[in-house]
Amino acid sequence: LAKTTQPISMDSYEGQEVNITCSHNNIATNDYITWYQQFPSQGPRFIIQGYKTKVTNEVASLFIPADRKSSTLSLPRVSLSDTAVYYCLVGVPVNDKIIFGKGTRLHILP
Amino acid sequence: GAGVSQTPSNKVTEKGKYVELRCDPISGHTALYWYRQSLGQGPEFLIYFQGTGAADDSGLPNDRFFAVRPEGSVSTLKIQRTERGDSAVYLCASSLTTSSEQFFGPGTRLTVL
């Protein structure tokens, strides 16, 4: 699986847009980019997946440049409840196991 | 509908004891996964089942760890002769198939004294 690099932690304020960037220089042609969210004392939860350009759902947007060597998870107008760890994963979507890194600890301040 | 459930939510045991952790997957999900998460780290894959059989147990750290899923639904992770280093949150996930989204349970926090 392609190695990913993302910030260890980030702080932001309620109502702001938060962008978390993940680097994956060795991404392979068949790899997809997937983001998971983990709240304290809960298991991870899938939030978004994309291959190229832009994907948007009710939770977030995912921006992927043409070279696919990085991606940005965008959370619009965050609230305190968005405080969580966000994991960037790269690999084929048909996958029997998920390899997690350390993720980005996002802390939303009032 | 009901999500993945895990029992107990917390387990405290003494070094050298045997423990069993239970996972109830979402009804109808054929694939079931176990992960272990240490403090400040992402979840680490242990084993996954397709139906009753263990399709990949490459993540089990040693032969003290064993998991079963005898009827293709509930799974039990068994740890023999527990060590303090086994302390972690043990997460279970299930998916409809191995190619679909995994849904995680809340985990069992194991503390070995």
Short mmCIF file of C-alpha atoms in Angstrom, two decimals:
data_model
loop_
_atom_site.label_atom_id
_atom_site.label_comp_id
_atom_site.label_asym_id
_atom_site.label_seq_id
_atom_site.Cartn_x
_atom_site.Cartn_y
_atom_site.Cartn_z
CA LEU A 1 0.00 0.00 0.00
CA ALA A 2 1.14 3.52 -0.75
CA LYS A 3 2.56 5.34 2.26
CA THR A 4 0.67 8.43 3.36
CA THR A 5 1.80 11.50 5.26
CA GLN A 6 -0.62 13.80 7.03
CA PRO A 7 -0.30 16.35 9.84
CA ILE A 8 -0.30 14.88 13.32
CA SER A 9 -2.73 17.47 14.64
CA MET A 10 -4.71 20.56 13.69
CA ASP A 11 -6.78 23.11 15.57
CA SER A 12 -9.61 25.18 14.16
CA TYR A 13 -12.64 27.13 15.30
CA GLU A 14 -16.33 26.50 14.99
CA GLY A 15 -17.79 27.72 11.73
CA GLN A 16 -14.49 27.58 9.86
CA GLU A 17 -13.69 25.43 6.85
CA VAL A 18 -11.01 22.87 7.65
CA ASN A 19 -8.71 21.36 5.04
CA ILE A 20 -6.53 18.38 5.87
CA THR A 21 -3.95 17.48 3.26
CA CYS A 22 -2.50 14.02 2.80
CA SER A 23 0.60 13.26 0.73
CA HIS A 24 0.87 9.95 -1.13
CA ASN A 25 3.71 10.29 -3.61
CA ASN A 26 3.83 6.59 -4.47
CA ILE A 27 0.15 6.15 -5.25
CA ALA A 28 -0.46 3.43 -7.83
CA THR A 29 -2.72 3.59 -10.84
CA ASN A 30 -5.38 1.37 -9.29
CA ASP A 31 -5.31 3.02 -5.87
CA TYR A 32 -8.22 5.01 -4.46
CA ILE A 33 -8.01 7.58 -1.67
CA THR A 34 -10.24 6.99 1.33
CA TRP A 35 -10.78 8.98 4.50
CA TYR A 36 -12.04 7.64 7.81
CA GLN A 37 -13.16 9.57 10.87
CA GLN A 38 -12.81 8.32 14.43
CA PHE A 39 -14.50 9.95 17.40
CA PRO A 40 -13.21 9.29 20.92
CA SER A 41 -14.29 5.90 22.27
CA GLN A 42 -15.73 4.84 18.91
CA GLY A 43 -14.54 2.80 15.96
CA PRO A 44 -13.53 4.50 12.70
CA ARG A 45 -16.22 5.51 10.25
CA PHE A 46 -15.89 5.79 6.45
CA ILE A 47 -16.54 9.35 5.30
CA ILE A 48 -15.43 9.69 1.69
CA GLN A 49 -13.55 8.02 -1.13
CA GLY A 50 -12.30 9.26 -4.49
CA TYR A 51 -10.02 8.48 -7.43
CA LYS A 52 -9.46 11.85 -9.09
CA THR A 53 -10.74 15.44 -9.27
CA LYS A 54 -13.43 16.17 -6.71
CA VAL A 55 -15.91 14.13 -4.72
CA THR A 56 -18.55 15.64 -2.45
CA ASN A 57 -21.05 14.10 -0.07
CA GLU A 58 -23.13 15.33 2.84
CA VAL A 59 -20.16 15.17 5.21
CA ALA A 60 -17.12 16.39 3.29
CA SER A 61 -15.42 17.11 0.00
CA LEU A 62 -12.31 15.43 -1.31
CA PHE A 63 -10.04 17.26 -3.72
CA ILE A 64 -7.50 15.28 -5.74
CA PRO A 65 -5.12 17.05 -8.15
CA ALA A 66 -4.29 15.63 -11.54
CA ASP A 67 -1.03 13.99 -10.41
CA ARG A 68 -2.86 12.31 -7.49
CA LYS A 69 0.21 12.62 -5.28
CA SER A 70 -1.81 14.38 -2.62
CA SER A 71 -5.40 14.90 -1.60
CA THR A 72 -7.28 17.34 0.60
CA LEU A 73 -10.21 16.53 2.82
CA SER A 74 -12.40 19.60 3.25
CA LEU A 75 -14.88 19.92 6.10
CA PRO A 76 -17.21 22.90 5.66
CA ARG A 77 -18.24 24.99 8.66
CA VAL A 78 -16.97 22.68 11.35
CA SER A 79 -18.61 22.33 14.74
CA LEU A 80 -17.30 21.06 18.07
CA SER A 81 -18.63 17.61 17.17
CA ASP A 82 -16.15 17.37 14.29
CA THR A 83 -13.36 16.94 16.82
CA ALA A 84 -11.96 13.55 15.86
CA VAL A 85 -9.03 11.74 14.29
CA TYR A 86 -9.07 11.67 10.49
CA TYR A 87 -7.23 8.91 8.64
CA CYS A 88 -6.11 9.11 5.02
CA LEU A 89 -5.76 5.72 3.33
CA VAL A 90 -4.58 4.80 -0.14
CA GLY A 91 -5.20 1.45 -1.76
CA VAL A 92 -7.53 -0.56 -3.91
CA PRO A 93 -11.19 -0.26 -2.82
CA VAL A 94 -11.66 -4.00 -2.93
CA ASN A 95 -9.59 -4.62 0.12
CA ASP A 96 -9.73 -7.31 2.72
CA LYS A 97 -8.06 -5.24 5.43
CA ILE A 98 -7.46 -1.60 6.15
CA ILE A 99 -3.99 -0.33 6.97
CA PHE A 100 -4.31 2.77 9.13
CA GLY A 101 -1.60 5.32 9.84
CA LYS A 102 -1.63 7.59 12.88
CA GLY A 103 -4.12 10.02 11.38
CA THR A 104 -4.67 13.72 12.03
CA ARG A 105 -6.12 14.78 15.37
CA LEU A 106 -8.49 17.65 14.61
CA HIS A 107 -9.51 19.77 17.58
CA ILE A 108 -12.32 22.26 17.08
CA LEU A 109 -12.39 25.17 19.50
CA PRO A 110 -15.45 27.26 20.39
CA GLY B 1 -30.79 -1.15 12.21
CA ALA B 2 -28.36 -2.40 14.84
CA GLY B 3 -24.70 -1.83 14.23
CA VAL B 4 -21.72 -3.94 15.24
CA SER B 5 -21.72 -4.63 18.95
CA GLN B 6 -18.85 -5.74 21.14
CA THR B 7 -18.82 -7.14 24.64
CA PRO B 8 -17.60 -6.40 27.16
CA SER B 9 -16.97 -2.71 26.63
CA ASN B 10 -14.20 -2.84 29.22
CA LYS B 11 -12.18 -5.76 30.51
CA VAL B 12 -9.56 -5.63 33.24
CA THR B 13 -7.50 -8.72 33.81
CA GLU B 14 -4.27 -9.80 35.39
CA LYS B 15 -1.13 -10.78 33.60
CA GLY B 16 -1.19 -14.44 32.65
CA LYS B 17 -4.98 -14.75 32.54
CA TYR B 18 -7.13 -15.85 29.61
CA VAL B 19 -9.68 -13.48 28.05
CA GLU B 20 -12.40 -13.70 25.43
CA LEU B 21 -13.74 -10.74 23.53
CA ARG B 22 -17.00 -11.02 21.63
CA CYS B 23 -18.17 -9.37 18.42
CA ASP B 24 -21.71 -9.38 17.04
CA PRO B 25 -21.58 -8.22 13.43
CA ILE B 26 -24.36 -6.58 11.47
CA SER B 27 -26.87 -9.24 10.46
CA GLY B 28 -26.13 -10.66 7.03
CA HIS B 29 -22.56 -9.40 6.85
CA THR B 30 -20.32 -12.21 5.64
CA ALA B 31 -16.97 -10.58 6.37
CA LEU B 32 -15.74 -9.85 9.89
CA TYR B 33 -12.51 -8.15 10.93
CA TRP B 34 -10.57 -7.69 14.15
CA TYR B 35 -8.24 -4.76 14.75
CA ARG B 36 -6.24 -3.62 17.75
CA GLN B 37 -5.67 0.03 18.60
CA SER B 38 -3.06 1.25 21.03
CA LEU B 39 -3.18 4.73 22.52
CA GLY B 40 -2.32 7.41 19.98
CA GLN B 41 -2.08 4.95 17.10
CA GLY B 42 -4.36 3.96 14.26
CA PRO B 43 -6.08 0.58 14.33
CA GLU B 44 -3.86 -2.36 13.45
CA PHE B 45 -5.29 -5.29 11.49
CA LEU B 46 -5.31 -8.66 13.24
CA ILE B 47 -7.49 -11.13 11.33
CA TYR B 48 -10.48 -11.33 9.05
CA PHE B 49 -13.12 -13.96 8.38
CA GLN B 50 -15.08 -14.67 5.26
CA GLY B 51 -17.95 -16.74 6.58
CA THR B 52 -16.66 -19.23 9.13
CA GLY B 53 -13.10 -19.41 7.91
CA ALA B 54 -10.19 -17.13 8.71
CA ALA B 55 -9.18 -15.76 5.31
CA ASP B 56 -6.21 -13.78 6.58
CA ASP B 57 -4.70 -14.06 10.06
CA SER B 58 -1.40 -12.42 9.18
CA GLY B 59 -1.91 -9.64 11.74
CA LEU B 60 -2.14 -11.87 14.81
CA PRO B 61 0.98 -10.99 16.82
CA ASN B 62 1.71 -14.49 18.13
CA ASP B 63 0.12 -17.84 18.95
CA ARG B 64 -1.42 -16.51 22.17
CA PHE B 65 -4.04 -14.86 19.99
CA PHE B 66 -6.78 -16.88 18.36
CA ALA B 67 -10.18 -16.05 16.88
CA VAL B 68 -13.16 -18.12 15.88
CA ARG B 69 -16.42 -17.60 14.05
CA PRO B 70 -18.05 -21.03 14.20
CA GLU B 71 -21.42 -20.20 12.63
CA GLY B 72 -20.37 -17.36 10.39
CA SER B 73 -21.89 -14.68 12.55
CA VAL B 74 -20.61 -13.97 16.09
CA SER B 75 -16.86 -14.03 16.53
CA THR B 76 -14.72 -14.43 19.61
CA LEU B 77 -11.15 -13.20 19.94
CA LYS B 78 -9.26 -15.26 22.49
CA ILE B 79 -6.05 -14.22 24.18
CA GLN B 80 -4.11 -16.68 26.30
CA ARG B 81 -1.54 -15.82 28.98
CA THR B 82 -2.21 -12.10 28.65
CA GLU B 83 0.68 -9.69 28.89
CA ARG B 84 0.69 -6.02 29.82
CA GLY B 85 1.55 -5.20 26.22
CA ASP B 86 -1.79 -6.66 25.13
CA SER B 87 -3.56 -3.68 26.71
CA ALA B 88 -5.37 -1.86 23.92
CA VAL B 89 -8.78 -1.29 22.40
CA TYR B 90 -9.86 -4.26 20.32
CA LEU B 91 -12.10 -3.24 17.45
CA CYS B 92 -14.37 -5.43 15.38
CA ALA B 93 -15.77 -4.52 11.98
CA SER B 94 -18.09 -6.25 9.54
CA SER B 95 -18.96 -5.77 5.91
CA LEU B 96 -21.49 -7.22 3.54
CA THR B 97 -18.67 -8.62 1.44
CA THR B 98 -14.93 -8.10 1.46
CA SER B 99 -15.32 -5.51 -1.26
CA SER B 100 -17.76 -3.29 0.60
CA GLU B 101 -17.53 -0.72 3.38
CA GLN B 102 -16.47 -1.92 6.81
CA PHE B 103 -18.61 -0.87 9.76
CA PHE B 104 -16.81 -0.73 13.08
CA GLY B 105 -18.04 -1.49 16.55
CA PRO B 106 -17.21 0.65 19.60
CA GLY B 107 -14.42 -1.65 20.71
CA THR B 108 -13.47 -3.48 23.88
CA ARG B 109 -10.91 -1.75 26.07
CA LEU B 110 -8.62 -4.43 27.48
CA THR B 111 -6.37 -3.57 30.40
CA VAL B 112 -3.84 -6.12 31.60
CA LEU B 113 -2.49 -5.34 35.05
#
